[in-house]
Each structure stands twice: as C-alpha cells, then as structure tokens.
XYZ file of C-alpha atoms in Angstrom:
652
model
C 34.886 59.450 -156.804
C 35.746 59.663 -153.291
C 32.773 60.746 -151.090
C 31.914 60.475 -147.270
C 28.090 59.612 -147.881
C 27.153 56.197 -146.371
C 26.448 54.472 -149.653
C 28.324 51.934 -151.924
C 30.548 53.891 -153.961
C 33.784 53.366 -156.056
C 36.763 54.889 -154.504
C 38.682 55.818 -157.826
C 38.189 59.504 -158.898
C 40.993 60.485 -161.249
C 42.469 57.192 -160.968
C 46.229 58.251 -161.651
C 46.120 61.172 -159.005
C 44.749 58.808 -156.677
C 47.635 56.215 -157.110
C 50.175 58.833 -156.991
C 48.802 59.987 -153.562
C 47.841 56.809 -151.924
C 48.645 53.580 -153.775
C 52.469 53.587 -153.819
C 53.715 51.358 -151.125
C 57.241 50.774 -149.736
C 58.534 49.699 -146.380
C 61.284 52.263 -146.534
C 58.769 55.051 -146.854
C 58.149 57.051 -143.778
C 54.718 58.754 -143.778
C 53.805 61.869 -141.812
C 49.995 60.951 -142.000
C 48.194 60.999 -138.723
C 45.344 58.265 -138.513
C 42.634 59.176 -136.525
C 40.701 56.132 -135.274
C 37.720 58.503 -134.169
C 37.442 60.162 -137.723
C 34.218 58.354 -139.011
C 34.650 57.349 -142.721
C 33.265 53.869 -143.549
C 32.582 50.840 -141.276
C 33.507 48.104 -143.970
C 35.222 48.387 -147.418
C 35.567 45.517 -149.982
C 38.795 45.492 -151.724
C 38.155 44.176 -155.302
C 41.717 43.051 -156.098
C 44.336 40.853 -154.965
C 48.290 40.621 -154.257
C 50.245 43.426 -152.992
C 47.779 46.363 -153.738
C 45.022 44.559 -151.814
C 47.436 44.073 -148.986
C 48.435 47.906 -149.193
C 45.001 49.067 -148.891
C 44.186 46.682 -146.057
C 47.053 48.091 -144.058
C 45.621 51.647 -144.266
C 42.140 50.623 -143.501
C 43.195 48.926 -140.344
C 44.933 51.943 -139.175
C 41.769 53.908 -140.050
C 39.686 51.397 -137.900
C 37.838 50.130 -141.086
C 37.060 46.494 -141.431
C 37.997 44.959 -144.784
C 36.414 42.184 -147.028
C 38.747 40.383 -149.450
C 37.505 38.736 -152.632
C 39.662 35.879 -153.939
C 39.615 33.043 -156.638
C 39.491 29.337 -155.305
C 43.239 28.990 -155.900
C 43.928 32.285 -153.636
C 41.988 30.871 -150.829
C 45.051 30.907 -148.781
C 46.578 34.063 -150.128
C 48.154 36.739 -147.898
C 45.379 39.358 -148.630
C 42.848 36.889 -147.704
C 44.426 36.192 -144.229
C 44.745 39.775 -143.657
C 41.023 40.604 -144.223
C 38.299 40.610 -141.712
C 35.998 38.658 -144.045
C 36.694 36.836 -147.269
C 34.527 35.688 -150.265
C 35.277 33.281 -153.082
C 34.203 34.989 -156.360
C 34.865 31.989 -158.782
C 37.789 29.890 -160.192
C 41.219 30.800 -161.377
C 40.433 32.422 -164.542
C 40.171 36.129 -164.066
C 37.198 36.431 -166.235
C 35.320 34.199 -163.765
C 36.493 35.642 -160.591
C 38.379 39.040 -160.245
C 36.516 40.410 -163.514
C 33.229 38.701 -162.508
C 30.998 41.728 -161.792
C 27.860 39.797 -160.680
C 29.843 37.643 -158.232
C 31.831 40.780 -156.597
C 28.340 42.664 -156.484
C 26.884 39.761 -154.830
C 29.896 39.771 -152.272
C 29.204 43.500 -151.611
C 25.506 42.777 -150.878
C 26.020 39.767 -148.748
C 28.897 41.426 -146.426
C 27.135 44.869 -146.089
C 30.187 46.611 -147.543
C 29.709 50.368 -147.574
C 32.446 51.065 -150.386
C 34.738 49.314 -152.694
C 38.455 49.939 -153.388
C 39.382 48.580 -156.810
C 43.106 48.917 -156.490
C 44.645 48.965 -159.904
C 44.028 46.603 -163.140
C 41.081 44.283 -163.123
C 37.977 46.511 -162.610
C 39.825 49.582 -161.350
C 38.734 51.733 -164.497
C 35.811 49.943 -165.832
C 33.115 52.419 -166.443
C 30.286 49.653 -166.294
C 31.510 48.476 -162.784
C 31.533 52.000 -161.622
C 27.747 52.528 -162.870
C 26.693 49.426 -161.263
C 28.090 50.584 -157.914
C 26.335 53.938 -157.883
C 23.038 52.733 -159.375
C 21.436 50.521 -156.565
C 19.824 50.674 -154.021
C 17.254 53.308 -155.127
C 14.171 54.730 -153.403
C 10.840 54.569 -155.296
C 8.300 56.858 -153.834
C 5.048 58.521 -154.651
C 5.678 62.018 -155.878
C 2.427 63.173 -154.176
C 3.001 60.895 -151.212
C 3.712 61.079 -147.594
C 3.529 58.906 -144.458
C 5.673 56.130 -146.096
C 2.872 55.253 -148.463
C 3.977 54.575 -152.061
C 7.641 53.895 -150.869
C 9.735 51.015 -151.724
C 13.501 50.360 -151.450
C 14.972 48.243 -154.592
C 18.446 46.553 -154.529
C 18.155 45.034 -158.045
C 16.147 45.216 -161.208
C 13.715 42.499 -160.196
C 12.900 44.495 -156.838
C 12.472 47.613 -159.009
C 9.870 46.106 -161.070
C 7.820 44.762 -157.972
C 8.331 48.063 -156.300
C 7.171 50.121 -159.237
C 3.861 47.923 -159.508
C 3.079 48.047 -155.828
C 4.009 51.661 -155.233
C 2.325 53.069 -158.281
C -0.860 51.223 -157.033
C -0.525 52.397 -153.371
C -0.011 55.976 -154.870
C -3.080 55.926 -156.975
C -5.229 54.640 -154.170
C -3.913 56.814 -151.414
C -3.338 60.197 -153.303
C -5.110 59.882 -156.539
C -1.816 60.457 -158.429
C 0.298 57.175 -159.584
C 3.218 59.209 -160.437
C 6.767 58.079 -158.971
C 10.022 59.373 -158.165
C 13.203 57.278 -158.178
C 16.221 58.645 -156.411
C 19.388 57.287 -154.861
C 19.011 55.634 -151.417
C 21.605 56.583 -148.891
C 21.929 53.633 -146.470
C 22.096 54.215 -142.761
C 21.690 57.752 -142.328
C 19.828 59.927 -139.918
C 16.560 61.668 -140.968
C 16.538 65.315 -139.702
C 14.237 67.869 -140.887
C 14.041 71.548 -140.455
C 10.710 73.438 -139.635
C 10.290 76.623 -141.730
C 7.811 79.451 -141.461
C 7.595 82.073 -144.087
C 5.210 85.075 -144.872
C 4.076 86.735 -148.136
C 6.525 89.760 -147.331
C 9.839 87.930 -147.930
C 10.426 86.917 -144.448
C 11.208 83.309 -143.484
C 12.450 81.568 -140.228
C 13.764 78.368 -139.304
C 12.222 76.831 -136.269
C 15.099 74.322 -135.381
C 15.162 70.657 -136.100
C 13.260 67.473 -135.388
C 15.058 64.122 -135.232
C 12.800 61.649 -137.133
C 15.231 58.629 -137.644
C 13.318 56.024 -135.813
C 11.086 54.555 -138.559
C 9.512 51.421 -139.999
C 8.494 50.954 -143.804
C 9.960 54.589 -144.188
C 7.307 56.010 -141.844
C 8.253 57.842 -138.636
C 7.423 56.102 -135.374
C 9.305 58.168 -132.726
C 10.284 61.969 -133.124
C 12.184 64.234 -130.830
C 13.358 67.899 -130.877
C 15.957 68.916 -130.675
C 18.224 66.161 -132.148
C 20.953 64.946 -129.888
C 23.349 64.810 -132.985
C 23.526 68.335 -134.409
C 25.930 70.975 -133.094
C 25.037 74.675 -133.283
C 27.005 74.998 -136.462
C 25.263 72.181 -138.440
C 21.905 73.168 -137.100
C 22.582 76.984 -138.350
C 23.727 75.662 -141.729
C 20.690 73.301 -142.202
C 18.410 76.155 -141.044
C 19.899 78.612 -143.221
C 19.624 76.498 -146.328
C 16.125 75.438 -145.587
C 15.119 79.270 -145.414
C 17.064 80.027 -148.724
C 14.878 77.078 -150.346
C 11.681 78.530 -149.035
C 12.521 82.173 -150.320
C 13.834 80.831 -153.663
C 10.277 79.395 -154.401
C 8.427 82.314 -152.738
C 6.996 79.903 -150.274
C 4.608 81.438 -147.638
C 3.209 79.138 -144.693
C 4.710 76.529 -142.489
C 6.776 74.009 -144.143
C 9.427 71.237 -143.561
C 12.543 70.812 -145.335
C 13.753 67.105 -144.952
C 17.423 66.079 -144.846
C 19.375 62.920 -144.565
C 22.515 63.443 -142.477
C 25.569 61.190 -142.379
C 27.852 60.196 -139.691
C 30.086 63.052 -140.333
C 27.245 65.646 -140.123
C 27.196 66.064 -143.865
C 23.505 66.755 -144.917
C 21.688 66.131 -148.151
C 18.363 67.430 -149.140
C 15.635 64.745 -149.312
C 12.394 66.796 -150.097
C 10.268 69.873 -148.961
C 6.809 69.195 -147.536
C 4.612 72.004 -148.225
C 2.188 71.423 -145.354
C 1.977 70.813 -141.649
C 3.720 67.833 -140.457
C 2.420 65.181 -138.154
C 5.385 65.802 -135.715
C 4.707 69.536 -135.524
C 3.859 69.451 -131.790
C 7.361 68.924 -130.647
C 8.463 71.940 -132.396
C 5.539 73.830 -130.764
C 6.714 72.562 -127.432
C 10.401 73.817 -127.637
C 9.588 77.114 -129.452
C 6.403 78.219 -127.724
C 4.801 78.868 -131.128
C 1.505 77.725 -132.261
C 2.274 76.737 -135.943
C -1.471 76.328 -136.898
C -2.150 80.030 -135.735
C 0.829 81.209 -137.614
C -0.278 79.483 -140.830
C -3.737 81.409 -140.650
C -1.995 84.530 -139.954
C 0.219 84.075 -142.861
C -2.501 83.127 -145.042
C -4.438 86.358 -144.221
C -1.319 88.241 -145.353
C -0.037 89.202 -141.948
C 3.821 89.551 -141.773
C 5.669 87.183 -139.136
C 5.854 88.588 -135.641
C 9.224 87.071 -134.886
C 12.980 87.302 -136.050
C 15.265 84.663 -136.213
C 17.054 85.397 -132.982
C 13.646 85.242 -131.150
C 13.302 81.469 -131.733
C 14.441 79.500 -128.872
C 15.150 75.861 -127.940
C 13.562 75.616 -124.482
C 13.865 72.120 -123.115
C 13.125 68.810 -124.931
C 9.940 67.196 -126.480
C 9.387 63.638 -127.807
C 6.452 62.442 -129.870
C 5.338 58.782 -130.096
C 2.855 57.721 -132.697
C 0.189 55.494 -131.374
C -1.225 53.144 -133.989
C -3.822 50.578 -134.231
C -1.152 48.102 -135.504
C 0.408 44.831 -134.303
C 4.042 45.559 -133.797
C 5.013 41.882 -133.604
C 4.153 41.754 -137.510
C 6.755 43.670 -139.552
C 6.997 46.188 -136.713
C 3.325 47.015 -137.422
C 0.640 45.691 -139.470
C -2.881 47.325 -139.092
C -5.524 46.208 -136.662
C -9.211 46.986 -136.831
C -11.864 47.191 -134.248
C -13.895 49.252 -131.894
C -12.348 51.029 -129.009
C -14.146 49.320 -126.125
C -12.113 51.265 -123.534
C -10.114 54.248 -124.143
C -8.355 56.461 -121.407
C -5.643 59.090 -122.433
C -3.043 59.816 -119.884
C -3.629 63.541 -119.874
C -3.799 63.682 -116.103
C -0.020 63.533 -116.026
C 2.174 66.751 -116.069
C 3.427 68.119 -119.253
C 1.682 65.451 -121.418
C -0.102 66.308 -124.642
C -2.382 63.912 -126.681
C -3.369 64.979 -130.178
C -6.252 62.476 -131.243
C -9.536 62.512 -133.164
C -11.103 59.516 -131.544
C -12.799 58.589 -128.222
C -14.345 55.631 -126.680
C -16.454 53.661 -128.941
C -14.756 54.922 -132.123
C -14.050 52.367 -134.833
C -10.629 51.900 -136.500
C -11.403 50.756 -139.984
C -9.347 49.411 -142.915
C -9.974 52.463 -145.197
C -8.095 55.248 -143.325
C -4.492 55.663 -141.550
C -4.391 53.484 -138.300
C -3.070 56.290 -136.200
C -4.811 56.500 -132.717
C -2.904 59.611 -131.371
C 0.295 61.651 -131.246
C 1.546 61.260 -127.600
C 3.870 64.022 -126.767
C 5.992 64.549 -123.475
C 8.051 67.652 -122.617
C 10.752 68.436 -120.062
C 13.435 70.538 -119.371
C 15.856 67.905 -120.267
C 15.833 64.853 -122.637
C 15.995 62.446 -119.791
C 12.867 64.224 -117.935
C 11.008 64.108 -121.449
C 11.907 60.500 -121.695
C 10.735 59.515 -118.175
C 7.476 61.301 -118.793
C 6.970 59.256 -122.032
C 7.524 56.190 -120.218
C 5.018 56.992 -117.550
C 2.436 58.185 -120.171
C 2.766 54.831 -122.092
C 2.182 52.923 -118.969
C -0.895 55.031 -118.254
C -2.348 54.925 -121.659
C -5.459 52.766 -121.707
C -6.491 51.260 -125.201
C -8.791 48.343 -125.396
C -10.605 46.653 -128.520
C -7.637 46.973 -131.039
C -4.143 45.773 -130.934
C -1.729 48.733 -130.601
C 2.038 49.483 -130.827
C 2.606 50.661 -127.204
C 4.901 47.569 -126.404
C 7.275 48.777 -129.398
C 7.103 52.305 -128.574
C 8.069 51.748 -124.833
C 10.969 49.462 -125.895
C 12.155 51.990 -128.161
C 12.281 54.932 -125.650
C 14.038 52.801 -122.943
C 16.495 51.140 -125.306
C 20.098 52.017 -124.290
C 21.024 52.950 -127.886
C 18.024 55.227 -128.148
C 18.756 56.948 -124.786
C 22.550 57.375 -125.772
C 21.234 59.124 -129.087
C 23.074 56.501 -131.317
C 20.354 56.097 -133.830
C 19.928 55.863 -137.597
C 16.983 55.084 -139.845
C 18.004 51.432 -139.671
C 17.599 51.407 -135.835
C 14.553 48.948 -135.840
C 16.118 46.091 -138.284
C 19.449 46.452 -136.687
C 18.289 46.039 -132.954
C 15.515 43.596 -134.014
C 16.699 41.387 -136.751
C 14.249 38.617 -136.181
C 11.501 41.143 -135.659
C 10.107 42.783 -132.581
C 9.404 40.244 -129.839
C 8.187 42.443 -127.015
C 9.886 43.117 -123.718
C 12.528 40.361 -122.889
C 12.127 39.744 -119.011
C 15.238 39.685 -116.806
C 15.238 37.305 -113.951
C 14.255 40.266 -111.638
C 11.596 41.412 -114.018
C 10.244 37.888 -114.203
C 9.959 37.687 -110.271
C 8.248 41.265 -110.302
C 5.538 39.966 -112.724
C 5.166 36.564 -111.009
C 4.744 38.237 -107.664
C 2.294 40.798 -109.021
C 0.281 38.200 -110.697
C 0.054 36.231 -107.580
C -0.947 39.276 -105.458
C -3.672 40.152 -108.028
C -4.953 36.596 -107.952
C -5.219 36.516 -104.152
C -6.887 39.899 -103.929
C -9.538 38.602 -106.474
C -9.947 35.498 -104.156
C -10.410 37.628 -101.106
C -12.795 39.907 -102.969
C -15.080 37.085 -104.037
C -15.499 35.938 -100.386
C -16.933 39.353 -99.368
C -20.585 40.261 -99.460
C -22.050 43.674 -99.473
C -25.050 44.222 -97.122
C -26.224 41.515 -94.957
C -24.124 38.377 -94.306
C -25.250 35.337 -96.289
C -23.907 32.882 -93.488
C -24.411 32.948 -89.810
C -20.693 32.915 -88.970
C -17.746 34.715 -90.152
C -15.060 32.394 -91.507
C -11.275 32.873 -90.463
C -9.644 35.182 -93.234
C -6.800 33.252 -95.027
C -3.534 34.940 -94.730
C -1.012 32.459 -96.537
C -1.189 30.778 -100.029
C 0.736 28.166 -101.627
C 0.478 28.845 -105.417
C 1.962 27.864 -108.932
C 2.641 30.645 -111.305
C 2.982 29.629 -114.993
C 4.942 32.485 -117.296
C 6.394 31.856 -120.769
C 6.567 28.095 -120.455
C 8.307 28.254 -117.115
C 6.629 27.216 -113.620
C 7.293 29.021 -110.267
C 6.471 27.797 -106.863
C 5.056 30.913 -104.930
C 4.357 31.451 -101.266
C 2.031 34.456 -100.568
C 1.564 36.079 -97.211
C -0.790 39.113 -96.683
C -0.691 42.287 -94.374
C -3.242 44.733 -95.125
C -2.863 45.914 -98.747
C 0.743 44.568 -98.883
C 1.752 41.214 -100.022
C 5.081 39.455 -99.399
C 5.447 36.867 -102.116
C 8.469 34.440 -102.191
C 9.433 33.471 -105.729
C 11.909 30.797 -106.327
C 13.399 31.582 -102.916
C 13.463 35.325 -103.500
C 11.102 37.480 -101.566
C 9.356 40.270 -103.380
C 7.179 42.963 -101.731
C 4.053 44.171 -103.588
C 1.610 46.762 -102.405
C -1.190 48.814 -103.931
C -4.798 49.584 -103.772
C -5.779 46.539 -105.786
C -8.964 48.118 -107.271
C -9.880 45.444 -109.665
C -12.539 47.603 -111.463
C -9.987 49.961 -112.450
C -8.141 49.741 -116.109
C -4.834 50.693 -114.254
C -3.246 48.766 -111.505
C -0.735 51.096 -109.860
C 1.510 49.113 -107.567
C 4.752 49.415 -105.667
C 7.295 46.466 -106.189
C 10.233 46.380 -103.691
C 9.715 50.241 -103.350
C 9.721 50.934 -107.130
C 6.330 52.365 -108.225
C 4.998 50.549 -111.408
C 1.713 50.976 -113.328
C 0.444 47.745 -114.807
C -2.666 47.060 -116.690
C -4.798 43.983 -116.047
C -6.260 43.324 -119.492
C -8.153 40.108 -118.662
C -8.571 37.350 -116.107
C -10.866 34.462 -115.554
C -12.118 31.962 -113.102
C -9.467 29.367 -114.457
C -6.574 31.537 -113.103
C -5.607 33.058 -116.689
C -4.409 36.622 -116.317
C -3.287 38.977 -119.112
C -1.087 41.829 -117.715
C 0.416 44.739 -119.423
C 3.877 45.042 -117.732
C 6.639 47.551 -119.007
C 4.370 48.107 -122.035
C 4.241 44.305 -123.189
C 1.294 41.915 -122.681
C 2.242 38.739 -120.690
C -0.152 35.908 -120.404
C 0.193 34.357 -116.867
C -1.529 31.527 -115.227
C -2.092 31.380 -111.350
C -3.121 27.911 -110.001
C -3.361 26.408 -106.472
C -1.087 23.677 -105.865
C -3.635 20.938 -106.288
C -5.138 22.481 -109.520
C -1.558 22.671 -110.804
C -0.763 19.079 -110.125
C -4.048 17.915 -111.899
C -3.520 20.187 -114.967
C -0.339 18.288 -115.875
C -2.471 15.462 -116.992
C -4.412 17.545 -119.524
C -3.717 16.873 -123.207
C -2.113 19.739 -124.995
C -3.525 21.331 -128.297
C -1.415 20.390 -131.389
C -0.438 23.562 -133.253
C -1.580 24.226 -136.851
C 0.972 23.361 -139.500
C 1.592 26.799 -141.120
C 3.889 25.860 -144.042
C 0.970 24.637 -146.297
C -1.405 27.583 -145.715
C -1.430 31.054 -146.418
C -3.676 33.289 -143.966
C -4.191 37.086 -143.973
C -1.928 38.613 -141.547
C -4.167 41.638 -141.216
C -7.686 42.792 -142.119
C -7.832 44.269 -145.489
C -9.095 43.833 -149.019
C -7.643 41.514 -151.699
C -6.071 43.405 -154.486
C -4.708 40.502 -156.606
C -4.568 36.872 -156.637
C -1.491 35.515 -158.526
C -2.369 31.834 -158.514
C -5.213 29.166 -159.124
C -5.545 25.531 -158.063
C -3.131 23.294 -159.686
C -0.460 25.842 -160.130
C 3.131 25.075 -159.062
C 4.556 27.845 -157.028
C 8.319 28.534 -155.980
C 9.290 29.348 -152.395
C 9.199 33.173 -152.198
C 6.799 33.397 -155.268
C 4.013 35.941 -154.868
C 0.513 34.381 -154.114
C -1.756 37.534 -153.457
C -1.679 41.180 -152.667
C -3.776 42.517 -149.544
C -4.181 46.281 -149.156
C -4.802 47.672 -145.610
C -5.069 51.390 -144.772
C -3.775 52.368 -148.241
C -0.593 50.119 -147.929
C -0.084 47.210 -150.250
C 1.550 43.996 -149.052
C 2.610 41.203 -151.315
C 2.123 37.637 -149.478
C 4.595 35.069 -150.576
C 4.671 31.137 -150.642
C 6.622 29.682 -147.575
C 7.672 26.767 -149.623
C 7.629 25.235 -153.159
C 4.391 23.278 -153.763
C 1.307 22.710 -155.763
C -1.680 25.179 -155.077
C -4.494 22.856 -153.549
C -7.259 25.623 -153.201
C -7.737 29.327 -153.269
C -10.240 30.849 -150.877
C -10.231 34.607 -151.819
C -10.518 36.735 -154.891
C -9.751 40.179 -155.934
C -12.136 42.776 -154.393
C -13.026 40.697 -151.247
C -12.609 41.978 -147.781
C -10.659 39.485 -145.370
C -10.061 39.457 -141.761
C -7.006 38.749 -139.800
C -6.235 35.081 -139.852
C -8.619 34.323 -142.623
C -7.443 31.528 -144.918
C -6.421 32.690 -148.484
C -4.624 29.820 -150.153
C -3.819 26.154 -149.328
C -0.906 24.193 -150.655
C -0.643 20.592 -150.987
C-alpha cells in the first residue's frame, strides 16, 4: 500500500501496476514528471533489495529529496547501490536466505536507521505477505480504555515491549481509573497532536470551537498547548471541525467534548479518540473564543439550546497554556516531586495572565494524586505577544518547597524550533536526546549571571554592615565602594571587579564590563534587575554566609559561589568530596510506593533487567539494573513507601 502517513509501511500495493508505473528504468526514457522537493512525503526510505532496482529507486528518492538506506550482504559491501545510499547496513552473509531474505535483520536495520518506509523493489521480499504484515504491526500504542493524562499508556516496538507494556499499563489503569481494560492501536510516528473542541446541545445543534495544538508532550502527556495551531490552514481547520461535529451528532452527544486527531506533515488527519469531558487545556479555547465552557456545559445539561451559530465562533488572538507540575524535569522530562509549598506566589499581577490552580501556600503535594500545581495561561493579540507574556509569567512565578518543571517550560517556549512552529509529538526527545539539562549558558548569559551574583553578594555585605536605630559604634566607617571577588559557576572560576554607585553596580567579568541595577530587596522572593539595559527577573532561592548562592535565571537554577580573593585562595586547599559509585546501587529516583520487587539476595541480574517497580502519582516506573551483577542486598519490599534517593537494591 502507498500511504502518506508517517509510519513504517511497505510501498507495494498491487505490485504489478506499481512496477508498470514506477519501476521500469531506461536511460533513453524521457520523463515528464516534475519533482517538487518541497512536497513532503518521507524523510528516509530503506530499499530492501540490491542491483539495478535498488539504484533505480534511489535515483527517484534523491530527486524527491528523500534520504535512502541500503541493505547489503557482506559480499555486496562495495556494490553500486551501497555507494549511492546515504546509509548502508549489512544484513548478513552472501546466501540470500541469510541476507536479503533475512526479515529479522532487515527489520533491525529499519529500527536502527529510523527509516519511515520500505521499498522492496521486486523479487526477494517484495511480495512476501509475512514481511508486509511485520511492517504494519509495530509500533503499537497500548492505552487504558478509561484513561487520560498519559496514564496507562505505553509504546511497544516488539513482542517483549508489548508484554511489559500490557502488564504495567493494566496495573496503572486499575490503580488510576478502577478499570484495567486496554486498547491496542497503531502508533503513528512523529505526528502532530491537534484536537477540536466541540459543543453540542440536546436539540441537535453542535459547534466546533476551533483547535488546540497539543504536540509538546512527555510520556504521552501534554506539557504546553496553544490555540490556534500554527500549522492548520482555514480549509484543514474547517474539515477537521466539520468531521468532529459530525461525530458528536452521530452519537447524539450533548455537552462540551474534544475530538483528538493525529496530523501528519501533509495535513492529513487521523481520528484518535473523543474525550467526553472538559479537557485540562480548555482555558486557551475560552481565551480565543470568549466562551465560558463550564457555563455552556451547565446550560446544556439543563436543556437549554446553544446561543451561538458556527459563524459566531471567532479566533481572537492567541493563547498558550503551560502545565506547571511538581516534577523534576531533569529526570525523564519530569518525575514526581512531593513536599509542602513553603512559599507560593502566582504571577496574576501581570496583564493577560490566568492561573487555574487548586493549591495555596502551605498546601501539600503528595504521592497519591496528580502532581499538577496549576495551569498557567497567557493571552495576546499575536502569538509573539502571548509567548512574551508566558516568558514573563514563568520568571515571576514563585514556587518553593517542591521541585517544579518551570525550567523545562521556559526552555520550550523560547526554543527557536517551537517559536517557528516546527513541532511534533517527538519534540522533547529530538531536541534533548540525552535528557533535559536546563538552560545552557552562552558567554553573554554567563557574564550576566556572574555579574548579578556578585552584585547581590555585595548588596548583602553592605546590608549586614547597617544597623537600625542607634549606632552600635561611636564612629561611622568609610563605606566601601570597590570589591575584588572570585565567582565560581559550573566548574569555572571568574575574577570579578565590582564598583558601586547608588543602586547600580559596574562589574568587570573576565575583562568585559556589565552594568547591573535594581532595588536589591533581599527579603523579596523576586529579584527584578536591569542588566546592560535589559530588564530581567531573577529569583534568589538561597544564600548563606559562605558565599553559596542559588539563583533562578532564565527559568533554570544555578549554584554560584562568591568569595573574596583571600578566601578563594585558601579554599583551593580544601579536600573535595568523593562522588558515590552509582553503578552498584539502585536508588529511588522519586518518592512513591513499591509495587513489586523482582529480585532477592544472591540472584544474578543482567544489564537492563527489571529490579523493581515504583508507583508515584498513579504512574508505574520500572527500575532496571545498570550492569550485570549479583544482588548483594535488597532494602525494600512490595507495599512500602520510599522517598527520593532511598536505597532500594545493592549489587556486588
């Protein structure tokens, strides 16, 4: 079958007719075909053949701007089709049953190279039904039939992952929804996730309230949403909306609901599911339409007809929602964090900022429920305006007592690819393949942070020298106006010269002058400053008498040490703490409860083997061995509650 969906497919449909149209090659034939390199089909195709047909397919792929992968036997390593390809994979020795007919080896090559489609040419596996079946079977999505919010969902790429995914997803589903039934459906790789808000009454009327772009996800759970989508044109928006309304009418639905779609790069859209409830991200639809969806649901439930017609539904401006979670974004883009909100301040003083939350200062975040703190929504006349407001809102959001995901949220909304609108559901793993590491400082950003830390340190020193009320000394000392300091940041040391004039500090960092001014209210949770005429809002999370300061800068926490030149010289003689060897121990990456322990002392485990399963906030996480070894001791059992960092298992 020939298809434009972004999945691994076998490009053979009615093989004879396909050959007659595409596979006859001759240097004397003049084609009238126009090859449009801007026409998006596939990024990479694997050619499961050799010789002239492989070369023929590669020529067309190159004209279409598609990268090619060649498979070859060991004796074909220098063959022409191998040289023509962008990538090549050896699939076995010379005998065809061990190479070009070796389905396992070819499937492995597809996975390793990330090929999106396979062209079989003719002969070999081109008409093999089993090969075709294996190409449309995996990957699959396993998900809870009663689920939502990413709970009870797993992607499986093979039989082993399907078995494990079935076990974990069914347990999660039973724990979260009281229903362990699962759905298994085809997983479409690298799409956009776009949904249509519908509203229907009991009188046969139904409306579509435009779309929401929900492609920024981790573990199949949405992180940042916006309305409208940068990707849809009016025709596609209307087609999706009309089909969503047809679905609602077909099942006689009445209330607010959401029809979710996967959308490929050609704007082909595929029905995913309908959520017959109010979505988490409904506020952004309210912002651009002016409708209160909760009010509409109540009216419909009472039996009132809808007050609006489809032509009354506008797209006014742009709205963006960031889901603020009590999570550690440096662990798998967000593992749960628990604790008490010792300080909490929402940025609702800023214009066109909305915060939907159910907590306050002093509230507890526990392991038993969803870790969402709030939905932070900003609105503007344009997308750029909404993004600027989101950036300011995140900088002004004060959350203390739990680890939160603001560092990740801020990096997403300021990422050039996100700003351009070039996103898919694979955005996070593609942009952060080694995991999220926080904001990466440029040389200018490093100087800004070092200068601000130095100015803050000096402000604290000056404050400690002042006394309220009567003077405790008979003479007033000469106030210092210049300082020579050493600032340590990210294993780097900077010699800093600071001078002060009123509330403005001139700081020379590595020979470059940085001017920092502000009110320097050390009792405030927020630290608004102007750095080289650019306004910034930092947060001082902690500081001590030893010069250790933790600053939140551009969303990310940075640990800085500010020392006098004398103290810096002496500190070089202090011994360093030896880091713990983590290869032989397994610690809990999050607080939670132990669901299962799969090993006992004396067992020999292989690298990657499951050791135990930890459940936190209704999500189950399988923890594995980092190396092959014998189990020395087990420090947990099923049913126990563990904290972040607790020792679970020790290996020899």
